[in-house]
C-alpha atoms as a printed R data frame, in Angstrom:
    type eleno elety resid chain resno       x       y       z
1   ATOM     1    CA   MET     A     1   1.053  12.866 -18.680
2   ATOM     2    CA   ALA     A     2   2.103  12.273 -15.074
3   ATOM     3    CA   SER     A     3   5.642  11.261 -14.297
4   ATOM     4    CA   THR     A     4   6.343   7.635 -13.475
5   ATOM     5    CA   ASP     A     5   9.261   8.692 -11.273
6   ATOM     6    CA   LEU     A     6   7.286   7.710  -8.203
7   ATOM     7    CA   THR     A     7   7.810   5.568  -5.131
8   ATOM     8    CA   LEU     A     8   4.523   4.034  -4.007
9   ATOM     9    CA   ALA     A     9   3.937   2.543  -0.565
10  ATOM    10    CA   VAL     A    10   0.678   0.682   0.019
11  ATOM    11    CA   SER     A    11  -0.541  -0.241   3.477
12  ATOM    12    CA   LEU     A    12  -1.664  -3.792   4.169
13  ATOM    13    CA   GLY     A    13  -4.982  -2.326   5.284
14  ATOM    14    CA   ALA     A    14  -5.404  -0.706   1.869
15  ATOM    15    CA   LEU     A    15  -4.591  -3.985   0.137
16  ATOM    16    CA   ASP     A    16  -7.293  -5.652   2.243
17  ATOM    17    CA   ARG     A    17  -9.832  -3.221   0.745
18  ATOM    18    CA   LEU     A    18  -8.990  -4.152  -2.862
19  ATOM    19    CA   ALA     A    19 -10.795  -6.925  -4.742
20  ATOM    20    CA   ARG     A    20  -7.580  -7.970  -6.519
21  ATOM    21    CA   PRO     A    21  -4.650  -6.640  -4.469
22  ATOM    22    CA   ALA     A    22  -1.947  -8.659  -6.221
23  ATOM    23    CA   HIS     A    23  -3.192  -7.339  -9.570
24  ATOM    24    CA   ALA     A    24  -3.145  -3.767  -8.234
25  ATOM    25    CA   LEU     A    25   0.486  -4.131  -7.118
26  ATOM    26    CA   GLU     A    26   1.452  -5.633 -10.486
27  ATOM    27    CA   ASP     A    27  -0.333  -2.802 -12.261
28  ATOM    28    CA   ALA     A    28   1.440  -0.224 -10.113
29  ATOM    29    CA   THR     A    29   4.820  -1.577 -11.209
30  ATOM    30    CA   THR     A    30   3.992  -0.462 -14.754
31  ATOM    31    CA   TRP     A    31   3.618   3.223 -13.799
32  ATOM    32    CA   THR     A    32   5.897   3.639 -10.780
33  ATOM    33    CA   SER     A    33   9.599   3.320 -10.152
34  ATOM    34    CA   HIS     A    34   9.255   1.459  -6.834
35  ATOM    35    CA   VAL     A    35   6.364  -0.287  -5.065
36  ATOM    36    CA   GLY     A    36   6.349  -1.547  -1.507
37  ATOM    37    CA   ILE     A    37   4.141  -2.475   1.396
38  ATOM    38    CA   VAL     A    38   3.983  -0.940   4.842
39  ATOM    39    CA   SER     A    39   2.144  -2.015   7.951
40  ATOM    40    CA   SER     A    40   1.942  -1.332  11.648
41  ATOM    41    CA   GLU     A    41   1.667  -5.069  12.286
42  ATOM    42    CA   PRO     A    42   4.667  -6.957  13.707
43  ATOM    43    CA   SER     A    43   7.181  -7.698  10.965
44  ATOM    44    CA   TYR     A    44   6.737 -11.484  11.146
45  ATOM    45    CA   ILE     A    45   3.007 -11.083  10.481
46  ATOM    46    CA   GLU     A    46   3.642  -8.574   7.690
47  ATOM    47    CA   ARG     A    47   6.179 -10.885   5.991
48  ATOM    48    CA   ARG     A    48   3.908 -13.922   6.347
49  ATOM    49    CA   ARG     A    49   0.875 -12.133   4.878
50  ATOM    50    CA   VAL     A    50   2.907 -10.771   1.965
51  ATOM    51    CA   ARG     A    51   4.500 -14.152   1.266
52  ATOM    52    CA   GLU     A    52   1.221 -16.097   1.486
53  ATOM    53    CA   ALA     A    53  -0.549 -13.627  -0.797
54  ATOM    54    CA   GLY     A    54   2.332 -13.611  -3.289
55  ATOM    55    CA   TYR     A    55   2.449  -9.812  -3.371
56  ATOM    56    CA   HIS     A    56   5.159  -8.170  -5.443
57  ATOM    57    CA   GLN     A    57   7.057  -5.573  -3.434
58  ATOM    58    CA   GLU     A    58  10.448  -3.894  -3.371
59  ATOM    59    CA   PHE     A    59  10.302  -2.983   0.299
60  ATOM    60    CA   LEU     A    60   8.458  -3.798   3.512
61  ATOM    61    CA   SER     A    61   8.263  -1.787   6.701
62  ATOM    62    CA   GLY     A    62   9.979  -4.505   8.699
63  ATOM    63    CA   PRO     A    63  10.403  -3.996  12.424
64  ATOM    64    CA   ARG     A    64   9.771  -0.239  12.135
65  ATOM    65    CA   SER     A    65   6.735   1.978  12.379
66  ATOM    66    CA   ILE     A    66   5.173   3.096   9.119
67  ATOM    67    CA   ALA     A    67   6.663   6.582   9.579
68  ATOM    68    CA   GLU     A    68  10.149   5.135  10.155
69  ATOM    69    CA   ALA     A    69   9.760   2.851   7.145
70  ATOM    70    CA   LEU     A    70   8.702   5.728   4.888
71  ATOM    71    CA   SER     A    71  11.686   7.797   6.058
72  ATOM    72    CA   ALA     A    72  14.035   4.903   5.306
73  ATOM    73    CA   VAL     A    73  12.459   4.335   1.882
74  ATOM    74    CA   ARG     A    74  12.815   8.064   1.114
75  ATOM    75    CA   GLY     A    75  16.531   7.815   1.853
76  ATOM    76    CA   HIS     A    76  16.937   4.675  -0.253
77  ATOM    77    CA   PHE     A    77  14.907   5.462  -3.384
78  ATOM    78    CA   GLU     A    78  15.395   8.820  -5.093
79  ATOM    79    CA   THR     A    79  12.277   9.672  -7.086
80  ATOM    80    CA   GLU     A    80  10.343  12.838  -7.859
81  ATOM    81    CA   ARG     A    81   7.336  11.815  -5.758
82  ATOM    82    CA   TYR     A    82   6.495   9.604  -2.794
83  ATOM    83    CA   VAL     A    83   2.914   8.467  -2.196
84  ATOM    84    CA   LEU     A    84   1.378   6.338   0.550
85  ATOM    85    CA   VAL     A    85  -1.895   4.639  -0.370
86  ATOM    86    CA   GLY     A    86  -3.697   3.836   2.825
87  ATOM    87    CA   THR     A    87  -6.816   3.860   4.937
88  ATOM    88    CA   ASP     A    88  -8.137   6.187   7.611
89  ATOM    89    CA   GLU     A    89  -5.772   4.523  10.100
90  ATOM    90    CA   THR     A    90  -2.685   5.535   8.106
91  ATOM    91    CA   ALA     A    91  -3.837   8.935   6.845
92  ATOM    92    CA   GLY     A    92  -2.020  10.904   9.536
93  ATOM    93    CA   VAL     A    93   1.339   9.212   9.090
94  ATOM    94    CA   VAL     A    94   2.489  11.285   6.112
95  ATOM    95    CA   GLY     A    95   2.101  14.457   8.129
96  ATOM    96    CA   THR     A    96   5.088  13.336  10.188
97  ATOM    97    CA   VAL     A    97   7.275  12.258   7.261
98  ATOM    98    CA   PRO     A    98   8.782  14.835   4.865
99  ATOM    99    CA   ASP     A    99   8.147  14.524   1.117
100 ATOM   100    CA   TRP     A   100   5.389  11.907   1.338
101 ATOM   101    CA   ALA     A   101   1.824  12.483   0.118
102 ATOM   102    CA   TYR     A   102  -1.215  10.480   1.166
103 ATOM   103    CA   GLN     A   103  -3.945   9.074  -1.048
104 ATOM   104    CA   SER     A   104  -6.859   7.026   0.262
105 ATOM   105    CA   VAL     A   105  -7.277   3.559  -1.175
106 ATOM   106    CA   THR     A   106 -10.690   4.632  -2.481
107 ATOM   107    CA   GLU     A   107  -9.189   7.550  -4.431
108 ATOM   108    CA   ALA     A   108  -6.244   5.464  -5.637
109 ATOM   109    CA   ALA     A   109  -8.535   2.655  -6.811
110 ATOM   110    CA   LYS     A   110 -10.691   5.102  -8.739
111 ATOM   111    CA   ALA     A   111  -7.679   6.779 -10.382
112 ATOM   112    CA   ALA     A   112  -5.948   3.500 -11.255
113 ATOM   113    CA   GLY     A   113  -9.018   1.512 -12.260
114 ATOM   114    CA   TRP     A   114  -8.676  -0.964  -9.397
115 ATOM   115    CA   GLN     A   115 -11.782  -2.583  -8.015
116 ATOM   116    CA   LEU     A   116 -12.584  -2.307  -4.322
117 ATOM   117    CA   GLU     A   117 -13.711  -5.360  -2.390
118 ATOM   118    CA   SER     A   118 -17.482  -5.389  -2.297
119 ATOM   119    CA   VAL     A   119 -19.094  -5.748   1.081
120 ATOM   120    CA   SER     A   120 -21.611  -8.558   1.158
121 ATOM   121    CA   THR     A   121 -25.017  -7.582   2.466
122 ATOM   122    CA   ALA     A   122 -26.414 -11.121   2.317
123 ATOM   123    CA   ASP     A   123 -26.257 -11.550   6.108
124 ATOM   124    CA   ASP     A   124 -27.627  -8.124   7.046
125 ATOM   125    CA   ASP     A   125 -30.879  -9.648   8.259
126 ATOM   126    CA   TRP     A   126 -29.255 -12.415  10.269
127 ATOM   127    CA   PRO     A   127 -30.707 -13.608  12.630
C-alpha cells in the first residue's frame, strides 16, 4: 500500500477539468498529509475562486509563481513525497523545483477514481 505521507498540490486549471473538484479535494485529504492549491493567476483571483467554490486547502500559492509556491510548501511541510497535479500548462514547473513530481489531472483522476468534466458536443454543429 502506498504511503499517505504526501503533500499534494493541485493547480486551479486541473480543478477546472474535474467534474466534482470539491469532492476530489475532500477525497485527497483522506489519503494525503497536506492538500493545497496553486495557480499562476493573481493571488486575489486565486483566493476569490477558492473561496467561492468552497475548496478545502491547507495552502495557496499566493503572490508567488507556482515554482516559488512549491518551494515554500516543500520547506513548510515535511513529507516523504510531493506531487503536483496539473495540466499541460503546469507540467514543466516541477522540473525547476527539487523533490516535486508531476502527475497530469487525467492520470490522477483515473488513479483516484475522480470523474473528469465531460465536454458537451451538443453545439458542435452550431450554426
